[in-house]
PDB file of C-alpha atoms in Angstrom:
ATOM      1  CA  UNK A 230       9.372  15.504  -7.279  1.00 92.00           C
ATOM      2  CA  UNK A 231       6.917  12.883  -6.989  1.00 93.00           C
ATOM      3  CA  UNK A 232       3.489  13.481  -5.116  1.00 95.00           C
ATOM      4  CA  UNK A 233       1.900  10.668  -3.972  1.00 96.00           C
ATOM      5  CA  UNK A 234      -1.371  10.029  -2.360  1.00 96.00           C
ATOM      6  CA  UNK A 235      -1.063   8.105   1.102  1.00 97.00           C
ATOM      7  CA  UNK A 236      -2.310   4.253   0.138  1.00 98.00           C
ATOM      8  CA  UNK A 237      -2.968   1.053   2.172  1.00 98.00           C
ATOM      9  CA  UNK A 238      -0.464  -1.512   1.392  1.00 98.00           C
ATOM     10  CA  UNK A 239       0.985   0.567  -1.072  1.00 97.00           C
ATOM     11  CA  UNK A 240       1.865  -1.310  -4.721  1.00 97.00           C
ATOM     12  CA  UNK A 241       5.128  -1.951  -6.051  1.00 97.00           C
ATOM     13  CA  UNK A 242       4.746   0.835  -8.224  1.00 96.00           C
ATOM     14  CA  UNK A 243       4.163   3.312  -5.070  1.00 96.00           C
ATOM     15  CA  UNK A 244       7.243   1.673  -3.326  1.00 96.00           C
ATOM     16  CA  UNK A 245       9.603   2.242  -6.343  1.00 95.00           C
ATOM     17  CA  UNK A 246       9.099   5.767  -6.394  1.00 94.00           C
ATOM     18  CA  UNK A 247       9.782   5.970  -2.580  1.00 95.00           C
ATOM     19  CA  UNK A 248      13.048   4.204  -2.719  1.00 92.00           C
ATOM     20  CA  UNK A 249      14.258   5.820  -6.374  1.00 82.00           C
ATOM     21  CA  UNK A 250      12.989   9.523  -5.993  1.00 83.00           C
ATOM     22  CA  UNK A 251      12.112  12.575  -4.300  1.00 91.00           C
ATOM     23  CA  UNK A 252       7.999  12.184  -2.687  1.00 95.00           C
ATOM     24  CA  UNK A 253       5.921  14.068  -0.917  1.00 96.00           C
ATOM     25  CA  UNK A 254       2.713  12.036   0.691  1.00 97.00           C
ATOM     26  CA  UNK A 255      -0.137  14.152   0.455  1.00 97.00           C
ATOM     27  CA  UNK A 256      -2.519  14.744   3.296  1.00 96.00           C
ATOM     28  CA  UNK A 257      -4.140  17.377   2.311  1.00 95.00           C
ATOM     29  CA  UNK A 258      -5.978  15.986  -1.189  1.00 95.00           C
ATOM     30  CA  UNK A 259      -9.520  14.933  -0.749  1.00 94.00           C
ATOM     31  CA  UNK A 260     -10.824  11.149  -0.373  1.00 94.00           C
ATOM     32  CA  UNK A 261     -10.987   9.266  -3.841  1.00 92.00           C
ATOM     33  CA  UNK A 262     -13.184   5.829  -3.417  1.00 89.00           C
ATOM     34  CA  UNK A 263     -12.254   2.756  -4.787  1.00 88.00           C
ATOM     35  CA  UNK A 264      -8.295   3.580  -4.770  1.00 93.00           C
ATOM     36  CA  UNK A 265      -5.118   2.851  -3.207  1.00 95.00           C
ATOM     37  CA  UNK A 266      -5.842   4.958  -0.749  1.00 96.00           C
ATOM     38  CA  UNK A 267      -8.042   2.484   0.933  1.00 97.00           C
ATOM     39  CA  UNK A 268      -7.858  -0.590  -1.328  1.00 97.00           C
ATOM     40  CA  UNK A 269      -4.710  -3.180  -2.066  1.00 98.00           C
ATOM     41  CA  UNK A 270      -4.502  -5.972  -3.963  1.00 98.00           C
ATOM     42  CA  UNK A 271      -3.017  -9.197  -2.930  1.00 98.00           C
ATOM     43  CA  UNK A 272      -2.648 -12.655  -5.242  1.00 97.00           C
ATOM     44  CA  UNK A 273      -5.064 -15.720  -4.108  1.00 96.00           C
ATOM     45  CA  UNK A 274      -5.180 -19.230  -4.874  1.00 92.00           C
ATOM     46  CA  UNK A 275      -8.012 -17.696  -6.817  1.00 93.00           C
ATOM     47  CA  UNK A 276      -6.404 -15.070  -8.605  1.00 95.00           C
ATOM     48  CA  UNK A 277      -6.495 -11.259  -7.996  1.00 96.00           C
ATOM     49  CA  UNK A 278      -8.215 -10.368  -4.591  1.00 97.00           C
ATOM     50  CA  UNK A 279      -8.980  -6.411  -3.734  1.00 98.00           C
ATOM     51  CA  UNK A 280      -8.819  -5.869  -0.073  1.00 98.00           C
ATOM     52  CA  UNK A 281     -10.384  -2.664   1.143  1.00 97.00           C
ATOM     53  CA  UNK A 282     -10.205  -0.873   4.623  1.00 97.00           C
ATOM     54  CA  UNK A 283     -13.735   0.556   5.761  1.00 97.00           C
ATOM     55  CA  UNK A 284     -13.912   4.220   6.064  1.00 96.00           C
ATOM     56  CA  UNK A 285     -16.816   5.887   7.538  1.00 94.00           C
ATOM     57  CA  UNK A 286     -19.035   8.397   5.079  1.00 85.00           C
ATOM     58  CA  UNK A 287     -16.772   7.187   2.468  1.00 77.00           C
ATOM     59  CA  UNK A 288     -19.710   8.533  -0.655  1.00 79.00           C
ATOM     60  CA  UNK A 289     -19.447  11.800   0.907  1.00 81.00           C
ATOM     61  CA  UNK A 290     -17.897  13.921  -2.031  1.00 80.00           C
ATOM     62  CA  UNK A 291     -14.792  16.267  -1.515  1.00 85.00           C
ATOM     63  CA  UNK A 292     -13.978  14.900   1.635  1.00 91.00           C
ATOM     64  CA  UNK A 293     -10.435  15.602   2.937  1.00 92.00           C
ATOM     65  CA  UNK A 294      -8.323  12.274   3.381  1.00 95.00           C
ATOM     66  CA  UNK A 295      -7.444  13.614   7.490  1.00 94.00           C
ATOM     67  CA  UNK A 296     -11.081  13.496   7.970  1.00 94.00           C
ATOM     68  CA  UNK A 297     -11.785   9.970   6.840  1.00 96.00           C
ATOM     69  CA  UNK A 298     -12.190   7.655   9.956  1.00 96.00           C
ATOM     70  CA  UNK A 299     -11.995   3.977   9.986  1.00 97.00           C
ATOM     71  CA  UNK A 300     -15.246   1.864  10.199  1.00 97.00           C
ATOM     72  CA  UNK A 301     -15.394  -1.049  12.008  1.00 96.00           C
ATOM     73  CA  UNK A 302     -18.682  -2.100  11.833  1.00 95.00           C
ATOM     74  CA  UNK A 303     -17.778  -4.897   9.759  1.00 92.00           C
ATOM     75  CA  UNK A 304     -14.495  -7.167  10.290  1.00 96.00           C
ATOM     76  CA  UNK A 305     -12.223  -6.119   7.849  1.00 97.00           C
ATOM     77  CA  UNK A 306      -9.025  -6.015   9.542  1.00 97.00           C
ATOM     78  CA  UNK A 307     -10.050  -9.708  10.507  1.00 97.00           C
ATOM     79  CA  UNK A 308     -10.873 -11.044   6.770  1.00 98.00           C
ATOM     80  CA  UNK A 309      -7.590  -9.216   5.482  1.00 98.00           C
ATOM     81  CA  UNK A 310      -5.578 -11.144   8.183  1.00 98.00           C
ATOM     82  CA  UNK A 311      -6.959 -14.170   7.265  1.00 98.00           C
ATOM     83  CA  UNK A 312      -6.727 -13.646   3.133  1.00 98.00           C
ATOM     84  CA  UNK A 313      -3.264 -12.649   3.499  1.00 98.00           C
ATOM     85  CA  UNK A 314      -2.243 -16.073   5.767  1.00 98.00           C
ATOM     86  CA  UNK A 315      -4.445 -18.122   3.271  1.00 97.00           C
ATOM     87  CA  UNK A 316      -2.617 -15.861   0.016  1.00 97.00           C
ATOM     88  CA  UNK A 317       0.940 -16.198   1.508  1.00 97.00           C
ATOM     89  CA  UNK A 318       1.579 -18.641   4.102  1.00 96.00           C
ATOM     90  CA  UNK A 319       3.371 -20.516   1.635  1.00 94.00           C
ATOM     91  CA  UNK A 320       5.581 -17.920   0.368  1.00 96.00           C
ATOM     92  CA  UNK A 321       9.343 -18.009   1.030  1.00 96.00           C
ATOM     93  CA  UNK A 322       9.467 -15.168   3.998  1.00 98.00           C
ATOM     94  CA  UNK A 323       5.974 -15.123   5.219  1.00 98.00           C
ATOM     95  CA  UNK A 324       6.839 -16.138   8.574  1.00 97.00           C
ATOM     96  CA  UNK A 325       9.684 -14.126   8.676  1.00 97.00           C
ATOM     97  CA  UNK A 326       7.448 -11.122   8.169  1.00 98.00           C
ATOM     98  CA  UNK A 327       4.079 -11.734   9.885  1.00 97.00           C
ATOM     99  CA  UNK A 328       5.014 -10.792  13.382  1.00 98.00           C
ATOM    100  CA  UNK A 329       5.772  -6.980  11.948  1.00 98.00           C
ATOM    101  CA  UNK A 330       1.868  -7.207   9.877  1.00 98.00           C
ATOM    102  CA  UNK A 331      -0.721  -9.043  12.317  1.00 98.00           C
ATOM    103  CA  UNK A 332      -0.812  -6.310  14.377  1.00 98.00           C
ATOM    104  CA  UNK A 333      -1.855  -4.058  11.951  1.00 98.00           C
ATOM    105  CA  UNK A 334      -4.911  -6.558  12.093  1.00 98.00           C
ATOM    106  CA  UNK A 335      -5.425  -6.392  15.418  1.00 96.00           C
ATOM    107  CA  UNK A 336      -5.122  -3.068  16.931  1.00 95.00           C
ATOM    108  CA  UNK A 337      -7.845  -0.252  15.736  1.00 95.00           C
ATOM    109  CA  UNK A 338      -6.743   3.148  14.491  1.00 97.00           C
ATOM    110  CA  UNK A 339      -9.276   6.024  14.735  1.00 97.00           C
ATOM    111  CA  UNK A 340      -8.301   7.410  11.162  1.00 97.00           C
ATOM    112  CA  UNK A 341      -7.037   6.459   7.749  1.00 98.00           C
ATOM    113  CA  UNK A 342      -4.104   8.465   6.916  1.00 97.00           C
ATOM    114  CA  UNK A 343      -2.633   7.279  10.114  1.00 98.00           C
ATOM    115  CA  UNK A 344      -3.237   3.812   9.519  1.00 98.00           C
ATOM    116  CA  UNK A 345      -1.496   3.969   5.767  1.00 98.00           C
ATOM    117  CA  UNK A 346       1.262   5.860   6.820  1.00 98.00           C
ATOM    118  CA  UNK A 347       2.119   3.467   9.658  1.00 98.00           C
ATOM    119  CA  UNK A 348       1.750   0.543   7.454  1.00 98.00           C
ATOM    120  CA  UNK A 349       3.912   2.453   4.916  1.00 98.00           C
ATOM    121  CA  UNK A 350       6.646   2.868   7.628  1.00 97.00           C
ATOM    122  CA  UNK A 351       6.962  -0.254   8.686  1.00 98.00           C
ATOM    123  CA  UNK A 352       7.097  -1.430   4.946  1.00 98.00           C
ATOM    124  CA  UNK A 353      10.113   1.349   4.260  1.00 97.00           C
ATOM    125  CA  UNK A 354      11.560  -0.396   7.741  1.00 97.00           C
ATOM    126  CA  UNK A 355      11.217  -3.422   6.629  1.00 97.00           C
ATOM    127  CA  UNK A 356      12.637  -2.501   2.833  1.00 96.00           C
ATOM    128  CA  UNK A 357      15.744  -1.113   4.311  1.00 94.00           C
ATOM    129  CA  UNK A 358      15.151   2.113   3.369  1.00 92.00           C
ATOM    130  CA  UNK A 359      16.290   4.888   4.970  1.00 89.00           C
ATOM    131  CA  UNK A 360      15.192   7.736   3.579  1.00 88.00           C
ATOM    132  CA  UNK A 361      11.672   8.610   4.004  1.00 93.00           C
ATOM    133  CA  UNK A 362       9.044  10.675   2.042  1.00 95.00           C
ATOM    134  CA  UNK A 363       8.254  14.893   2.771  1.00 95.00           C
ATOM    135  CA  UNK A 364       4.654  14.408   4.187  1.00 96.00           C
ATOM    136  CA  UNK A 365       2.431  17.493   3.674  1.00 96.00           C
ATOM    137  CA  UNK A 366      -0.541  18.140   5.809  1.00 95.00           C
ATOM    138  CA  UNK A 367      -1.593  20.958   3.045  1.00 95.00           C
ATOM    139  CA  UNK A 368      -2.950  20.087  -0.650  1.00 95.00           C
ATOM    140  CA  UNK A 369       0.636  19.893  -2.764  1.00 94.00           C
ATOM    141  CA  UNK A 370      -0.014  21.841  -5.747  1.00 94.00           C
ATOM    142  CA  UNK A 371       1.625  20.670  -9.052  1.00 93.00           C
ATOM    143  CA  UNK A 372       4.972  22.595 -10.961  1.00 92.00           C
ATOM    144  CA  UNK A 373       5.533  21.488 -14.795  1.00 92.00           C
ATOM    145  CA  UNK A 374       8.461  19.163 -13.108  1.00 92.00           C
ATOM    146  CA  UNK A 375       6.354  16.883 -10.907  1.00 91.00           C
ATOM    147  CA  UNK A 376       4.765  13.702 -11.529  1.00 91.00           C
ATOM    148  CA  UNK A 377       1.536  14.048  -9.519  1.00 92.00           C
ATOM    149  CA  UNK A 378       0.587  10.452  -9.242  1.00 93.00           C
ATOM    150  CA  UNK A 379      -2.913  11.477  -6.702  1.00 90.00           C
ATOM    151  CA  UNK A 380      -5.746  11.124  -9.781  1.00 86.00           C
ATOM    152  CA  UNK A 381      -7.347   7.395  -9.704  1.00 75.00           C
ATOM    153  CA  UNK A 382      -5.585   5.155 -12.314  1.00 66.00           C
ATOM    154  CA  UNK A 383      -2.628   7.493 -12.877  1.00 74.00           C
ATOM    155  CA  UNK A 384       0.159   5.599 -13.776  1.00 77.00           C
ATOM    156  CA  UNK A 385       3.763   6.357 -14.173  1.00 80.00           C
ATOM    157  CA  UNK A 386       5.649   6.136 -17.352  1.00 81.00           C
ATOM    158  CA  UNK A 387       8.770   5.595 -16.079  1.00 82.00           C
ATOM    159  CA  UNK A 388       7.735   2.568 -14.358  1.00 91.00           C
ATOM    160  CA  UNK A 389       7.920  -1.291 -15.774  1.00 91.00           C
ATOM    161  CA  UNK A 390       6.790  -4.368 -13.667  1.00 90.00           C
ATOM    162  CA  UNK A 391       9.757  -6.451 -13.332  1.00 92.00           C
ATOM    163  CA  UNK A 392       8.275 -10.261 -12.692  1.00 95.00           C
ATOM    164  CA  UNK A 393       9.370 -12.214  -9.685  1.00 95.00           C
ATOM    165  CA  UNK A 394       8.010 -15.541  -8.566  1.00 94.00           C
ATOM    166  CA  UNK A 395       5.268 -15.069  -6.993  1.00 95.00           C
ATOM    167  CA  UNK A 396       3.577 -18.002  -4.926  1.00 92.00           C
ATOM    168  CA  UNK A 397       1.036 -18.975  -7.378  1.00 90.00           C
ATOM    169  CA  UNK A 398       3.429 -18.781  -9.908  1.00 88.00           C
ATOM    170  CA  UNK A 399       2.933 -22.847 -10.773  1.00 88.00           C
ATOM    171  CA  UNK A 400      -0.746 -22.186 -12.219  1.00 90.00           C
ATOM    172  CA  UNK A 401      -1.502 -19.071 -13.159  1.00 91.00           C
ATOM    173  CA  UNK A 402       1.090 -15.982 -14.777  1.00 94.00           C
ATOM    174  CA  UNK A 403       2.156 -12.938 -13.283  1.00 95.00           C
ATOM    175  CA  UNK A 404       0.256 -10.769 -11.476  1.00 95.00           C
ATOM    176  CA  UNK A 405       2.124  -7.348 -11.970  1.00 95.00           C
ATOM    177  CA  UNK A 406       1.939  -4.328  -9.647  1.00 95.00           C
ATOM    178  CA  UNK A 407       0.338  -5.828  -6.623  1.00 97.00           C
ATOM    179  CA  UNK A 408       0.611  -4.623  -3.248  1.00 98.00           C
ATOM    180  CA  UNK A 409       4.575  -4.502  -2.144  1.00 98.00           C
ATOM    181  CA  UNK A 410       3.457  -6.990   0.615  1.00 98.00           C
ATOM    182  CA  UNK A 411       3.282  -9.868  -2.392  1.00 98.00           C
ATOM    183  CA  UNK A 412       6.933  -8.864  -3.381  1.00 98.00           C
ATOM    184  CA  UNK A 413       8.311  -8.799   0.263  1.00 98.00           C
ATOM    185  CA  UNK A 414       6.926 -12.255   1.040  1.00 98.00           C
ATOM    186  CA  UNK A 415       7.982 -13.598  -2.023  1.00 97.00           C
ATOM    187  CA  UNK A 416      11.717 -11.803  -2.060  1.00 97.00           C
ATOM    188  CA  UNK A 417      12.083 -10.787   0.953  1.00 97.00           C
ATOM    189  CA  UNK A 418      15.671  -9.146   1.549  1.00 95.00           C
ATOM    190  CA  UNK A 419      16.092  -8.838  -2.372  1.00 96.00           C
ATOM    191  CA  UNK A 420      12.500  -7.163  -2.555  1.00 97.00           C
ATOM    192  CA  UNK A 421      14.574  -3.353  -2.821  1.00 96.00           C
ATOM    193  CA  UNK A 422      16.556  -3.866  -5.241  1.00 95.00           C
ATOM    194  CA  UNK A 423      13.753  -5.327  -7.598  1.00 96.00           C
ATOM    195  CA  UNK A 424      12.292  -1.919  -6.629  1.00 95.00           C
ATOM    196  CA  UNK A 425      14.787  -0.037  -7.697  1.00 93.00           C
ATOM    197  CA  UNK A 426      14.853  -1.532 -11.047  1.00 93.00           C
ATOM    198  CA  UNK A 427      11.348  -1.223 -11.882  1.00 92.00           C
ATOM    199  CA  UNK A 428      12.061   2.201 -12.470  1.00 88.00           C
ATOM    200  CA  UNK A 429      13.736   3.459 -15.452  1.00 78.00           C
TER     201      UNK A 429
END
C-alpha cells in the first residue's frame, strides 16, 4: 500500500500512484510547511512557479492537517487563477478544462484537507479514473510493505518522469514532476496512460 499525504494540485508523481496502486490519503498526519500539501508547481513563461494556498497558523508545530484552515487575507486563489491562465492558456486542452478548475478559484473553503481532496477528485474525474483512494481520518501507521510517501521530499523509487510536451517546450527543457494540472492541459485524454507508465 501506498500512503499518501493529501496535496494541492497533486504532481504527476502523486497521480501515478493513485491510478497504478493501492493508497490511502492520510488525514490524520500533522501539517508539514512548504510541501505538497499546500504548495504545487506549475511551468511559466518564466520557468518553474510554486503556487501556495494560505493556511492560517501555518508555523504552529505538530499541527494536525484537519485543523489547518484556509487564510484569505491575501488573494491567493485570485493570483493562482490568473498564473495558471497566463501558464496554460496556450496549451492544447486548456479550454477544454478550465470550466471544471476556475471554480476552485472562486468559491472559499473553510479548511485545507477539504479543499485538496476536492481538487484531487475532480482531477481523478477528470483522469478517468475510477477507482479512488482509502481516506483515513486517523494517523496511518507504516508495515515493512508500504511506501509511506508523507515525509517532505520523499520520493518514490519506482517512479520515472516520462517527458511530454509541455507548452514551453520551444525555449526551455522539461520540467519533470509538476503538478498533474501541466500534464492534463498539455495531454489531456492521453494524460492516464502517461501516468500509468511513469511507474515501473
Amino acid at each position: 500500500m501506498t500512503i499518501l499525504p493529501a496535496a494541492y494540485l497533486g504532481s504527476v508523481e502523486y497521480f501515478a500512484h493513485l491510478l497504478c496502486e493501492e493508497c490511502v490519503i492520510d488525514l490524520g498526519e500533522h501539517f508539514i510547511k512548504r510541501s505538497e500539501r499546500n504548495r504545487a508547481q506549475i511551468l511559466t513563461a518564466g520557468g518553474v512557479m510554486d503556487l501556495t494556498v494560505h493556511v492560517q497558523r501555518a508555523n504552529r508545530p505538530r499541527t494536525p492537517m484537519r485543523e489547518m484552515r484556509l487564510d484569505y487575507s491575501k488573494r491567493w486563489q485570485h493570483q493562482h487563477w490568473i498564473s495558471l491562465v497566463s501558464a496554460y492558456q496556450g496549451s492544447p486542452y486548456f479550454d477544454h478544462y478550465r470550466d471544471w478548475f476556475e471554480p476552485f478559484y472562486r468559491k472559499p473553503y473553510q479548511f485545507l484537507v477539504d479543499y485538496d481532496l476536492a481538487l484531487t477528485e475532480m482531477l481523478l474525474d477528470r483522469l478517468k479514473v475510477e477507482t479512488r483512494p482509502r481516506i483515513s481520518e486517523s494517523y496511518v501507521e507504516v508495515s515493512p510493505e508500504d511506501l509511506d510517501l508523507r515525509p517532505k521530499q520523499q520520493k518514490s523509487p519506482a517512479f520515472h518522469a516520462e517527458p511530454y510536451f509541455q507548452v514551453f517546450s520551444d525555449r526551455m527543457p522539461f520540467a519533470p514532476n509538476l503538478s498533474v494540472a501541466d500534464l492534463l492541459f498539455a495531454e489531456g485524454p492521453a494524460a492516464a496512460e502517461l501516468l500509468r507508465r511513469s511507474l515501473r
